[in-house]
Amino acid sequence: MEKEEAILGIFRRNNGYAKTGEILKAGFHNHYLDLLLEKGAIIKLKRGLYRLTSVSADSELEEVCRIVPKGVVCLFSAWDYYGLSDFVPPEYHIAIEKSQKVALPDYPPIKLYYWSEAYWQLGITYVKIGNTEVPIYEKEKSVCDAIRFRNKVGKDIEKEVLKNFLKERDRNIEKLLRFARLLRVENIIKRYLNILL
């Protein structure tokens, strides 16, 4: 019991995460991780990486904001947050201004996008998650990003995001077109709107 508590202390010092290597380095055997798994105190995220069950996905996004302090939730993570795509990204997609330098930990998995300042600062809003104001791009800008990056994210995702946006009762087409104009995808979006509306 004492050893298990000491291992849980390692997790707490690492914001709820620990690697098998860290546990072994501290002088504990793998057996104790198995016991904590059985008791439901921790969950296995992937081989060699564990998380306290008390750390929620929301807490994880708060942690990502601390790791990348000037980062903005974008692309797949934004589409997931807004319910515009059924695809759940295996990593957090975060945009930063291209002159920024960020050292990323092994976990949580984060994919950084380095954007010019003008593009990076356009359309940032904040949503409350836990105790943190999380910066995320507005829904309409996120839809435009699906169009703008369609060759990288895939045509299926592009269409899914736009169709799901257009199904919403509170959709704001005027705002969508304003962002489309600023991001130079207005003609493409207007073509889609003529077909889909």
Coordinates of N, CA, C and O in Angstrom, one line a residue:
M1 N 0.8 -1.2 0.0 CA 0.0 0.0 0.0 C 0.9 1.3 0.0 O 0.6 2.2 -0.7
E2 N 1.9 1.2 0.8 CA 2.8 2.4 0.9 C 3.5 2.6 -0.5 O 3.7 3.7 -0.9
K3 N 3.9 1.5 -1.1 CA 4.6 1.6 -2.4 C 3.6 2.1 -3.5 O 4.0 2.9 -4.3
E4 N 2.4 1.7 -3.4 CA 1.4 2.1 -4.4 C 1.2 3.6 -4.2 O 1.1 4.4 -5.2
E5 N 1.1 4.1 -3.0 CA 0.9 5.5 -2.7 C 2.1 6.3 -3.2 O 2.0 7.4 -3.8
A6 N 3.3 5.8 -3.1 CA 4.5 6.5 -3.6 C 4.5 6.5 -5.1 O 4.9 7.6 -5.7
I7 N 4.0 5.5 -5.8 CA 3.9 5.5 -7.2 C 2.8 6.6 -7.7 O 3.0 7.3 -8.6
L8 N 1.7 6.6 -6.9 CA 0.7 7.6 -7.2 C 1.2 9.0 -7.1 O 0.9 9.9 -7.8
G9 N 2.2 9.2 -6.1 CA 2.9 10.5 -6.0 C 3.6 10.9 -7.2 O 3.7 12.1 -7.6
I10 N 4.2 9.9 -7.9 CA 5.0 10.2 -9.1 C 4.0 10.7 -10.2 O 4.3 11.6 -10.9
F11 N 2.8 10.0 -10.3 CA 1.8 10.5 -11.2 C 1.4 11.9 -10.9 O 1.3 12.7 -11.8
R12 N 1.1 12.2 -9.6 CA 0.7 13.6 -9.3 C 1.7 14.6 -9.6 O 1.3 15.7 -10.1
R13 N 3.0 14.3 -9.4 CA 4.0 15.3 -9.8 C 4.1 15.5 -11.3 O 4.6 16.5 -11.7
N14 N 3.6 14.5 -12.1 CA 3.7 14.7 -13.5 C 2.3 15.0 -14.1 O 1.9 14.6 -15.2
N15 N 1.5 15.7 -13.3 CA 0.2 16.2 -13.8 C -0.8 15.0 -14.1 O -1.6 15.1 -15.0
G16 N -0.6 13.9 -13.4 CA -1.5 12.8 -13.6 C -1.0 11.7 -14.6 O -1.7 10.7 -14.9
Y17 N 0.2 11.9 -15.2 CA 0.8 10.9 -16.1 C 2.1 10.3 -15.6 O 2.8 11.0 -14.9
A18 N 2.4 9.1 -16.1 CA 3.7 8.5 -15.7 C 4.0 7.4 -16.8 O 3.1 6.8 -17.4
K19 N 5.3 7.3 -17.0 CA 5.8 6.3 -17.9 C 6.3 5.1 -17.1 O 6.8 5.3 -16.0
T20 N 6.3 3.9 -17.7 CA 6.8 2.7 -17.0 C 8.3 3.0 -16.6 O 8.7 2.7 -15.5
G21 N 9.1 3.6 -17.5 CA 10.5 3.9 -17.2 C 10.7 4.8 -16.0 O 11.6 4.5 -15.2
E22 N 9.8 5.7 -15.8 CA 9.9 6.6 -14.6 C 9.6 5.8 -13.3 O 10.3 6.0 -12.3
I23 N 8.7 4.9 -13.4 CA 8.3 4.0 -12.2 C 9.5 3.1 -11.9 O 9.9 3.0 -10.7
L24 N 10.1 2.5 -12.9 CA 11.2 1.6 -12.8 C 12.4 2.3 -12.2 O 13.1 1.8 -11.3
K25 N 12.6 3.5 -12.8 CA 13.8 4.3 -12.3 C 13.7 4.7 -10.9 O 14.7 4.9 -10.2
A26 N 12.4 4.9 -10.4 CA 12.2 5.2 -9.0 C 12.4 4.0 -8.1 O 12.2 4.1 -6.8
G27 N 12.6 2.8 -8.7 CA 12.9 1.6 -7.9 C 11.7 0.7 -7.6 O 11.7 -0.1 -6.8
F28 N 10.6 0.9 -8.4 CA 9.4 0.1 -8.2 C 9.3 -0.9 -9.4 O 9.7 -0.6 -10.5
H29 N 8.7 -2.0 -9.1 CA 8.5 -3.1 -10.1 C 7.2 -2.8 -10.9 O 6.2 -2.2 -10.4
N30 N 7.2 -3.3 -12.1 CA 6.0 -3.3 -13.0 C 4.7 -3.8 -12.3 O 3.6 -3.4 -12.6
H31 N 4.9 -4.7 -11.4 CA 3.8 -5.4 -10.7 C 2.9 -4.4 -10.0 O 1.7 -4.6 -10.0
Y32 N 3.5 -3.3 -9.5 CA 2.7 -2.3 -8.8 C 1.8 -1.5 -9.8 O 0.6 -1.1 -9.5
L33 N 2.2 -1.3 -11.0 CA 1.4 -0.7 -12.0 C 0.2 -1.6 -12.4 O -0.9 -1.1 -12.5
D34 N 0.4 -2.9 -12.4 CA -0.6 -3.9 -12.7 C -1.7 -3.8 -11.6 O -2.9 -3.9 -11.8
L35 N -1.2 -3.7 -10.3 CA -2.1 -3.6 -9.2 C -3.0 -2.3 -9.3 O -4.2 -2.4 -9.0
L36 N -2.3 -1.2 -9.6 CA -3.1 0.0 -9.7 C -4.1 0.0 -10.9 O -5.2 0.6 -10.8
L37 N -3.7 -0.7 -11.9 CA -4.7 -0.9 -13.1 C -5.9 -1.7 -12.6 O -7.0 -1.3 -12.9
E38 N -5.6 -2.8 -11.9 CA -6.7 -3.7 -11.4 C -7.7 -2.9 -10.5 O -8.9 -3.1 -10.5
K39 N -7.1 -2.0 -9.7 CA -7.9 -1.3 -8.7 C -8.6 -0.1 -9.4 O -9.5 0.5 -8.8
G40 N -8.3 0.2 -10.6 CA -8.9 1.3 -11.3 C -8.4 2.7 -11.0 O -9.0 3.7 -11.3
A41 N -7.2 2.7 -10.4 CA -6.6 4.0 -10.0 C -5.9 4.7 -11.2 O -5.8 5.9 -11.2
I42 N -5.5 3.8 -12.1 CA -4.8 4.4 -13.4 C -5.4 3.7 -14.6 O -6.0 2.6 -14.5
I43 N -5.2 4.3 -15.7 CA -5.6 3.6 -17.0 C -4.3 3.6 -17.9 O -3.5 4.5 -17.8
K44 N -4.3 2.6 -18.7 CA -3.2 2.5 -19.7 C -3.6 3.2 -21.0 O -4.6 2.9 -21.6
L45 N -2.8 4.3 -21.3 CA -3.1 5.0 -22.6 C -2.4 4.4 -23.8 O -3.0 4.3 -24.8
K46 N -1.2 3.9 -23.6 CA -0.5 3.2 -24.6 C 0.6 2.5 -24.0 O 0.9 2.6 -22.8
R47 N 1.3 1.7 -24.7 CA 2.4 0.9 -24.1 C 3.4 1.8 -23.4 O 4.0 2.7 -24.0
G48 N 3.6 1.6 -22.1 CA 4.5 2.3 -21.3 C 4.1 3.7 -20.8 O 4.8 4.4 -20.2
L49 N 2.8 4.0 -21.1 CA 2.2 5.3 -20.6 C 0.9 5.1 -19.9 O 0.0 4.5 -20.5
Y50 N 0.8 5.7 -18.7 CA -0.4 5.6 -17.9 C -0.9 6.9 -17.4 O -0.1 7.9 -17.4
R51 N -2.2 7.0 -17.1 CA -2.8 8.2 -16.6 C -3.7 7.9 -15.4 O -4.3 6.9 -15.4
L52 N -3.7 8.8 -14.4 CA -4.6 8.7 -13.3 C -6.1 8.7 -13.8 O -6.4 9.5 -14.7
T53 N -6.9 7.9 -13.3 CA -8.3 7.9 -13.8 C -9.0 9.2 -13.4 O -10.0 9.6 -14.1
S54 N -8.5 9.9 -12.4 CA -9.1 11.1 -12.0 C -8.8 12.3 -13.0 O -9.4 13.4 -12.9
V55 N -7.9 12.1 -13.9 CA -7.6 13.1 -14.9 C -8.5 13.0 -16.1 O -8.4 12.0 -16.8
S56 N -9.4 13.9 -16.3 CA -10.3 13.8 -17.4 C -9.7 14.4 -18.7 O -8.7 15.0 -18.7
A57 N -10.4 14.1 -19.8 CA -10.0 14.7 -21.1 C -10.0 16.2 -21.1 O -9.2 16.9 -21.7
D58 N -11.0 16.8 -20.4 CA -11.1 18.2 -20.2 C -9.8 18.7 -19.5 O -9.2 19.7 -19.9
S59 N -9.4 18.0 -18.5 CA -8.2 18.4 -17.7 C -7.0 18.3 -18.7 O -6.1 19.1 -18.5
E60 N -7.0 17.4 -19.6 CA -5.9 17.2 -20.5 C -5.8 18.4 -21.4 O -4.7 18.9 -21.7
L61 N -7.0 18.9 -21.9 CA -7.0 20.1 -22.8 C -6.5 21.3 -22.0 O -5.7 22.2 -22.5
E62 N -6.8 21.4 -20.7 CA -6.3 22.5 -19.9 C -4.8 22.4 -19.8 O -4.1 23.4 -19.9
E63 N -4.3 21.2 -19.7 CA -2.8 20.9 -19.6 C -2.2 21.3 -20.9 O -1.1 21.9 -20.9
V64 N -2.8 21.0 -22.0 CA -2.2 21.4 -23.3 C -2.1 22.9 -23.4 O -1.1 23.4 -23.9
C65 N -3.1 23.6 -22.8 CA -3.0 25.1 -22.8 C -1.8 25.6 -22.0 O -1.3 26.7 -22.3
R66 N -1.5 24.9 -20.9 CA -0.3 25.3 -20.1 C 1.0 25.0 -20.9 O 1.9 25.7 -20.8
I67 N 1.0 23.8 -21.6 CA 2.2 23.4 -22.3 C 2.5 24.4 -23.5 O 3.6 24.7 -23.7
V68 N 1.4 24.8 -24.2 CA 1.5 25.7 -25.3 C 0.7 27.0 -25.0 O -0.4 27.2 -25.4
P69 N 1.3 27.9 -24.1 CA 0.6 29.0 -23.6 C 0.0 30.0 -24.6 O -1.0 30.6 -24.4
K70 N 0.6 30.1 -25.8 CA 0.0 31.0 -26.8 C -0.6 30.2 -28.0 O -0.8 30.7 -29.0
G71 N -0.9 29.0 -27.7 CA -1.5 28.1 -28.7 C -3.0 28.3 -28.8 O -3.6 28.7 -27.8
V72 N -3.5 28.0 -30.0 CA -5.0 28.1 -30.2 C -5.5 26.7 -30.8 O -4.9 26.2 -31.7
V73 N -6.5 26.2 -30.2 CA -7.1 24.9 -30.7 C -7.6 25.1 -32.1 O -8.3 26.1 -32.4
C74 N -7.1 24.3 -33.0 CA -7.5 24.4 -34.4 C -7.8 23.1 -35.1 O -7.7 22.1 -34.5
L75 N -8.2 23.2 -36.4 CA -8.4 22.1 -37.3 C -9.1 20.9 -36.6 O -10.2 21.1 -36.1
F76 N -8.6 19.7 -36.6 CA -9.3 18.5 -36.1 C -9.8 18.7 -34.7 O -10.9 18.2 -34.4
S77 N -9.0 19.3 -33.8 CA -9.5 19.5 -32.4 C -10.6 20.5 -32.3 O -11.6 20.3 -31.6
A78 N -10.6 21.5 -33.1 CA -11.7 22.5 -33.1 C -12.9 21.9 -33.7 O -14.0 22.0 -33.2
W79 N -12.8 21.1 -34.8 CA -14.0 20.5 -35.5 C -14.6 19.5 -34.5 O -15.8 19.4 -34.4
D80 N -13.7 18.8 -33.8 CA -14.2 17.8 -32.8 C -15.0 18.6 -31.7 O -16.1 18.2 -31.3
Y81 N -14.4 19.6 -31.2 CA -15.1 20.4 -30.1 C -16.4 20.9 -30.5 O -17.4 20.9 -29.8
Y82 N -16.5 21.4 -31.8 CA -17.8 22.0 -32.3 C -18.8 20.9 -32.8 O -19.9 21.3 -33.2
G83 N -18.3 19.7 -32.8 CA -19.2 18.6 -33.3 C -19.4 18.7 -34.8 O -20.4 18.2 -35.4
L84 N -18.4 19.2 -35.5 CA -18.4 19.3 -37.0 C -17.9 18.1 -37.7 O -18.0 17.9 -38.9
S85 N -17.2 17.2 -36.9 CA -16.6 16.0 -37.5 C -16.8 14.9 -36.5 O -16.7 15.1 -35.3
D86 N -17.0 13.7 -37.1 CA -17.0 12.5 -36.2 C -15.7 11.9 -35.9 O -15.5 11.1 -35.1
F87 N -14.7 12.4 -36.6 CA -13.3 12.0 -36.4 C -12.7 12.5 -35.1 O -12.7 13.7 -34.9
V88 N -12.3 11.6 -34.2 CA -11.7 12.1 -33.0 C -10.2 12.0 -33.1 O -9.7 10.9 -33.3
P89 N -9.6 13.2 -33.1 CA -8.1 13.2 -33.4 C -7.3 12.5 -32.3 O -7.7 12.6 -31.1
P90 N -6.3 11.7 -32.6 CA -5.5 11.1 -31.6 C -4.5 12.0 -30.9 O -3.8 11.7 -30.0
E91 N -4.4 13.3 -31.4 CA -3.5 14.3 -30.8 C -4.3 15.6 -30.8 O -5.3 15.8 -31.5
Y92 N -3.8 16.5 -30.0 CA -4.4 17.9 -30.0 C -3.7 18.7 -31.1 O -2.5 18.8 -31.2
H93 N -4.6 19.4 -31.9 CA -4.1 20.2 -33.0 C -4.1 21.7 -32.5 O -5.2 22.2 -32.2
I94 N -2.9 22.2 -32.4 CA -2.7 23.6 -31.9 C -1.9 24.5 -32.8 O -0.9 24.1 -33.3
A95 N -2.5 25.7 -33.1 CA -1.8 26.6 -33.9 C -1.0 27.6 -33.1 O -1.5 28.1 -32.0
I96 N 0.2 27.9 -33.5 CA 1.0 29.0 -32.8 C 1.5 29.9 -33.9 O 1.6 29.5 -35.0
E97 N 1.9 31.1 -33.4 CA 2.5 32.0 -34.3 C 3.9 31.5 -34.7 O 4.6 31.0 -33.9
K98 N 4.2 31.6 -36.0 CA 5.4 30.9 -36.5 C 6.7 31.2 -35.9 O 7.7 30.5 -36.0
S99 N 6.9 32.4 -35.2 CA 8.1 32.7 -34.6 C 8.3 32.1 -33.2 O 9.3 32.1 -32.6
Q100 N 7.2 31.5 -32.7 CA 7.2 30.9 -31.3 C 8.0 29.6 -31.3 O 8.0 28.8 -32.3
K101 N 8.6 29.3 -30.2 CA 9.3 28.0 -30.0 C 8.7 27.3 -28.8 O 8.5 28.0 -27.7
V102 N 8.3 26.1 -29.0 CA 7.6 25.4 -27.9 C 8.3 24.0 -27.8 O 8.4 23.3 -28.8
A103 N 8.7 23.6 -26.6 CA 9.2 22.2 -26.3 C 8.0 21.4 -25.9 O 7.3 21.7 -24.9
L104 N 7.8 20.3 -26.6 CA 6.6 19.5 -26.3 C 7.0 18.2 -25.5 O 8.0 17.6 -25.8
P105 N 6.2 17.8 -24.6 CA 6.5 16.6 -23.8 C 6.0 15.4 -24.7 O 5.3 15.6 -25.7
D106 N 6.3 14.2 -24.3 CA 5.8 13.0 -25.0 C 4.3 12.9 -24.9 O 3.7 12.4 -25.8
Y107 N 3.8 13.3 -23.8 CA 2.3 13.2 -23.6 C 1.9 14.5 -22.8 O 2.6 15.0 -22.0
P108 N 0.7 15.0 -23.1 CA -0.3 14.5 -24.2 C 0.3 14.8 -25.6 O 1.0 15.7 -25.8
P109 N -0.2 14.0 -26.6 CA 0.3 14.2 -27.9 C -0.3 15.5 -28.5 O -1.5 15.7 -28.5
I110 N 0.6 16.3 -29.0 CA 0.2 17.6 -29.6 C 0.9 17.8 -31.0 O 2.0 17.5 -31.1
K111 N 0.1 18.2 -31.9 CA 0.6 18.5 -33.3 C 0.5 20.0 -33.4 O -0.6 20.6 -33.3
L112 N 1.7 20.7 -33.6 CA 1.7 22.1 -33.8 C 1.6 22.5 -35.2 O 2.2 21.9 -36.1
Y113 N 1.0 23.7 -35.5 CA 0.9 24.3 -36.8 C 1.5 25.7 -36.6 O 1.0 26.5 -35.8
Y114 N 2.5 26.0 -37.4 CA 3.1 27.3 -37.3 C 2.5 28.2 -38.4 O 2.8 28.1 -39.6
W115 N 1.7 29.2 -38.0 CA 1.0 30.1 -38.9 C 1.5 31.5 -38.8 O 2.0 32.0 -37.7
S116 N 1.4 32.3 -39.9 CA 1.8 33.7 -39.8 C 1.0 34.4 -38.8 O -0.2 34.0 -38.5
E117 N 1.5 35.5 -38.3 CA 0.8 36.2 -37.2 C -0.6 36.7 -37.6 O -1.6 36.5 -36.9
A118 N -0.7 37.2 -38.9 CA -2.0 37.7 -39.3 C -3.1 36.5 -39.4 O -4.2 36.7 -39.0
Y119 N -2.6 35.4 -39.8 CA -3.5 34.3 -39.9 C -3.8 33.6 -38.6 O -4.9 33.3 -38.2
W120 N -2.8 33.5 -37.7 CA -2.8 32.9 -36.4 C -3.8 33.7 -35.5 O -4.6 33.1 -34.8
Q121 N -3.8 35.0 -35.5 CA -4.6 35.8 -34.6 C -6.0 36.0 -35.0 O -6.9 36.5 -34.3
L122 N -6.3 35.6 -36.2 CA -7.7 35.8 -36.8 C -8.7 34.8 -36.2 O -8.5 33.6 -36.4
G123 N -9.7 35.4 -35.6 CA -10.9 34.5 -35.2 C -10.7 33.8 -33.9 O -11.4 32.8 -33.7
I124 N -9.8 34.2 -33.0 CA -9.7 33.5 -31.7 C -10.8 33.9 -30.8 O -11.2 35.0 -30.7
T125 N -11.4 32.9 -30.2 CA -12.4 33.1 -29.1 C -11.9 32.2 -28.0 O -10.9 31.5 -28.1
Y126 N -12.7 32.2 -26.9 CA -12.3 31.5 -25.7 C -13.5 30.7 -25.2 O -14.6 31.2 -25.2
V127 N -13.3 29.4 -24.8 CA -14.3 28.6 -24.2 C -13.8 28.2 -22.8 O -12.6 27.9 -22.6
K128 N -14.7 28.1 -21.9 CA -14.4 27.7 -20.5 C -14.4 26.2 -20.4 O -15.4 25.5 -20.6
I129 N -13.2 25.6 -20.1 CA -13.1 24.2 -19.8 C -12.4 24.0 -18.5 O -11.3 24.5 -18.3
G130 N -13.1 23.4 -17.6 CA -12.6 23.3 -16.2 C -12.5 24.7 -15.6 O -13.4 25.5 -15.6
N131 N -11.3 25.0 -15.2 CA -11.0 26.4 -14.7 C -10.2 27.2 -15.6 O -9.7 28.3 -15.3
T132 N -10.1 26.8 -16.9 CA -9.3 27.5 -17.9 C -10.1 28.0 -19.0 O -11.0 27.4 -19.5
E133 N -9.7 29.3 -19.4 CA -10.3 29.9 -20.7 C -9.4 29.3 -21.8 O -8.2 29.7 -21.9
V134 N -9.9 28.4 -22.6 CA -9.2 27.8 -23.7 C -9.3 28.5 -25.0 O -10.5 28.7 -25.4
P135 N -8.2 29.0 -25.6 CA -8.3 29.7 -26.9 C -8.6 28.7 -28.0 O -8.0 27.6 -28.1
I136 N -9.6 29.0 -28.8 CA -10.0 28.1 -29.9 C -10.5 29.1 -31.0 O -11.0 30.2 -30.8
Y137 N -10.3 28.6 -32.3 CA -10.8 29.4 -33.4 C -12.4 29.4 -33.4 O -12.9 28.3 -33.2
E138 N -13.0 30.5 -33.8 CA -14.4 30.5 -33.9 C -14.9 29.4 -34.9 O -14.1 29.0 -35.8
K139 N -16.1 29.0 -34.7 CA -16.6 27.9 -35.6 C -16.5 28.2 -37.0 O -16.1 27.4 -37.8
E140 N -16.9 29.4 -37.4 CA -16.9 29.8 -38.8 C -15.5 29.8 -39.4 O -15.3 29.4 -40.6
K141 N -14.5 30.3 -38.6 CA -13.2 30.3 -39.1 C -12.7 28.8 -39.2 O -12.0 28.5 -40.2
S142 N -13.1 28.0 -38.3 CA -12.7 26.6 -38.4 C -13.3 25.9 -39.6 O -12.6 25.0 -40.2
V143 N -14.5 26.3 -40.0 CA -15.0 25.7 -41.3 C -14.2 26.2 -42.5 O -13.9 25.4 -43.3
C144 N -13.8 27.5 -42.5 CA -13.0 28.0 -43.5 C -11.6 27.3 -43.6 O -11.1 27.1 -44.7
D145 N -11.1 26.9 -42.4 CA -9.8 26.2 -42.3 C -10.0 24.8 -43.0 O -9.0 24.4 -43.6
A146 N -11.1 24.2 -42.9 CA -11.3 22.9 -43.5 C -11.2 23.1 -45.1 O -10.7 22.2 -45.8
I147 N -11.7 24.2 -45.6 CA -11.7 24.5 -47.0 C -10.2 24.8 -47.4 O -9.7 24.3 -48.4
R148 N -9.6 25.7 -46.6 CA -8.3 26.2 -46.9 C -7.3 25.1 -46.9 O -6.3 25.1 -47.7
F149 N -7.4 24.1 -46.0 CA -6.4 23.1 -45.9 C -7.0 21.7 -46.4 O -6.5 20.7 -46.1
R150 N -7.9 21.8 -47.4 CA -8.6 20.6 -47.9 C -7.6 19.6 -48.5 O -7.9 18.4 -48.4
N151 N -6.5 20.1 -49.1 CA -5.6 19.1 -49.7 C -4.8 18.4 -48.7 O -4.3 17.3 -48.9
K152 N -4.7 18.9 -47.5 CA -3.9 18.3 -46.4 C -4.8 17.4 -45.5 O -4.4 16.4 -45.1
V153 N -6.1 17.9 -45.2 CA -6.9 17.2 -44.3 C -7.8 16.1 -45.1 O -8.3 15.2 -44.5
G154 N -8.0 16.3 -46.4 CA -8.8 15.4 -47.2 C -10.1 16.0 -47.5 O -10.7 16.7 -46.7
K155 N -10.6 15.6 -48.7 CA -11.9 16.1 -49.2 C -13.1 15.6 -48.4 O -14.1 16.3 -48.2
D156 N -12.9 14.4 -47.8 CA -14.0 13.8 -47.0 C -14.3 14.7 -45.8 O -15.4 15.0 -45.4
I157 N -13.2 15.0 -45.1 CA -13.3 15.9 -43.9 C -13.8 17.2 -44.2 O -14.7 17.8 -43.6
E158 N -13.3 17.8 -45.3 CA -13.8 19.1 -45.8 C -15.3 19.2 -46.0 O -16.0 20.0 -45.4
K159 N -15.8 18.1 -46.7 CA -17.2 18.1 -46.9 C -18.0 17.8 -45.7 O -19.1 18.4 -45.4
E160 N -17.5 16.9 -44.8 CA -18.2 16.6 -43.5 C -18.4 17.9 -42.7 O -19.4 18.1 -42.1
V161 N -17.3 18.6 -42.5 CA -17.3 19.8 -41.7 C -18.3 20.8 -42.2 O -19.1 21.4 -41.5
L162 N -18.2 21.1 -43.5 CA -19.1 22.1 -44.1 C -20.6 21.6 -44.0 O -21.5 22.4 -43.6
K163 N -20.9 20.4 -44.3 CA -22.2 19.9 -44.3 C -22.8 19.9 -42.8 O -23.9 20.3 -42.6
N164 N -22.0 19.5 -41.9 CA -22.5 19.6 -40.5 C -22.7 21.0 -40.0 O -23.7 21.3 -39.3
F165 N -21.9 21.9 -40.5 CA -22.1 23.3 -40.1 C -23.4 23.8 -40.7 O -24.2 24.5 -40.1
L166 N -23.7 23.5 -42.0 CA -24.9 23.9 -42.7 C -26.2 23.3 -42.1 O -27.2 23.9 -42.2
K167 N -26.0 22.2 -41.4 CA -27.2 21.5 -40.8 C -27.6 22.3 -39.5 O -28.8 22.1 -39.0
E168 N -26.7 23.1 -38.9 CA -27.0 23.7 -37.6 C -28.1 24.8 -37.8 O -28.0 25.6 -38.7
R169 N -29.0 24.9 -36.8 CA -30.0 25.9 -36.9 C -29.4 27.3 -36.7 O -29.9 28.3 -37.3
D170 N -28.4 27.4 -35.8 CA -27.8 28.8 -35.5 C -26.6 29.1 -36.4 O -25.9 30.0 -36.1
R171 N -26.5 28.5 -37.5 CA -25.4 28.8 -38.4 C -25.4 30.2 -38.8 O -26.5 30.8 -39.0
N172 N -24.2 30.8 -39.0 CA -24.1 32.2 -39.4 C -23.4 32.3 -40.7 O -22.1 32.3 -40.8
I173 N -24.1 32.2 -41.8 CA -23.5 32.2 -43.2 C -22.8 33.6 -43.4 O -21.7 33.5 -44.1
E174 N -23.3 34.7 -43.0 CA -22.7 35.9 -43.2 C -21.3 36.0 -42.5 O -20.3 36.4 -43.2
K175 N -21.2 35.5 -41.3 CA -19.9 35.4 -40.6 C -19.0 34.4 -41.3 O -17.8 34.7 -41.5
L176 N -19.5 33.3 -41.8 CA -18.7 32.3 -42.6 C -18.1 33.0 -43.8 O -16.9 32.8 -44.1
L177 N -18.9 33.8 -44.5 CA -18.4 34.4 -45.8 C -17.4 35.5 -45.4 O -16.5 35.8 -46.2
R178 N -17.6 36.2 -44.3 CA -16.6 37.2 -43.9 C -15.2 36.6 -43.6 O -14.2 37.1 -44.1
F179 N -15.2 35.5 -42.9 CA -13.9 34.7 -42.7 C -13.4 34.2 -44.0 O -12.2 34.2 -44.3
A180 N -14.3 33.7 -44.9 CA -13.9 33.1 -46.2 C -13.2 34.2 -47.0 O -12.2 33.9 -47.7
R181 N -13.7 35.4 -47.0 CA -13.1 36.5 -47.7 C -11.7 36.8 -47.2 O -10.8 36.9 -47.9
L182 N -11.6 36.9 -45.9 CA -10.3 37.2 -45.2 C -9.2 36.1 -45.5 O -8.1 36.3 -45.6
L183 N -9.7 34.8 -45.6 CA -8.8 33.7 -45.8 C -8.7 33.3 -47.3 O -8.1 32.2 -47.6
R184 N -9.3 34.1 -48.1 CA -9.2 33.8 -49.6 C -9.8 32.5 -50.1 O -9.2 31.9 -50.9
V185 N -10.9 32.1 -49.4 CA -11.5 30.9 -49.9 C -13.0 31.2 -50.2 O -13.8 30.3 -50.3
E186 N -13.3 32.5 -50.4 CA -14.7 32.9 -50.6 C -15.4 32.2 -51.8 O -16.5 31.7 -51.8
N187 N -14.7 32.2 -53.0 CA -15.2 31.7 -54.2 C -15.5 30.2 -54.0 O -16.6 29.7 -54.5
I188 N -14.6 29.5 -53.4 CA -14.9 28.0 -53.2 C -16.1 27.8 -52.3 O -16.9 27.0 -52.6
I189 N -16.2 28.5 -51.2 CA -17.3 28.4 -50.3 C -18.6 28.8 -50.9 O -19.6 28.1 -50.8
K190 N -18.6 29.8 -51.7 CA -19.8 30.2 -52.4 C -20.3 29.1 -53.4 O -21.5 28.9 -53.5
R191 N -19.3 28.5 -54.0 CA -19.7 27.4 -54.9 C -20.4 26.3 -54.2 O -21.4 25.7 -54.6
Y192 N -19.8 25.9 -53.0 CA -20.4 24.8 -52.2 C -21.7 25.2 -51.7 O -22.7 24.4 -51.7
L193 N -21.9 26.5 -51.2 CA -23.2 27.0 -50.7 C -24.3 26.9 -51.8 O -25.4 26.5 -51.5
N194 N -23.9 27.2 -53.0 CA -24.9 27.2 -54.1 C -25.4 25.7 -54.4 O -26.5 25.5 -54.7
I195 N -24.5 24.8 -54.1 CA -24.8 23.3 -54.3 C -25.6 22.8 -53.1 O -26.6 22.1 -53.3
L196 N -25.1 23.1 -51.9 CA -25.7 22.5 -50.7 C -26.9 23.2 -50.1 O -27.6 22.6 -49.3
L197 N -27.1 24.5 -50.4 CA -28.2 25.2 -49.8 C -29.4 25.3 -50.8 O -29.2 25.4 -51.9

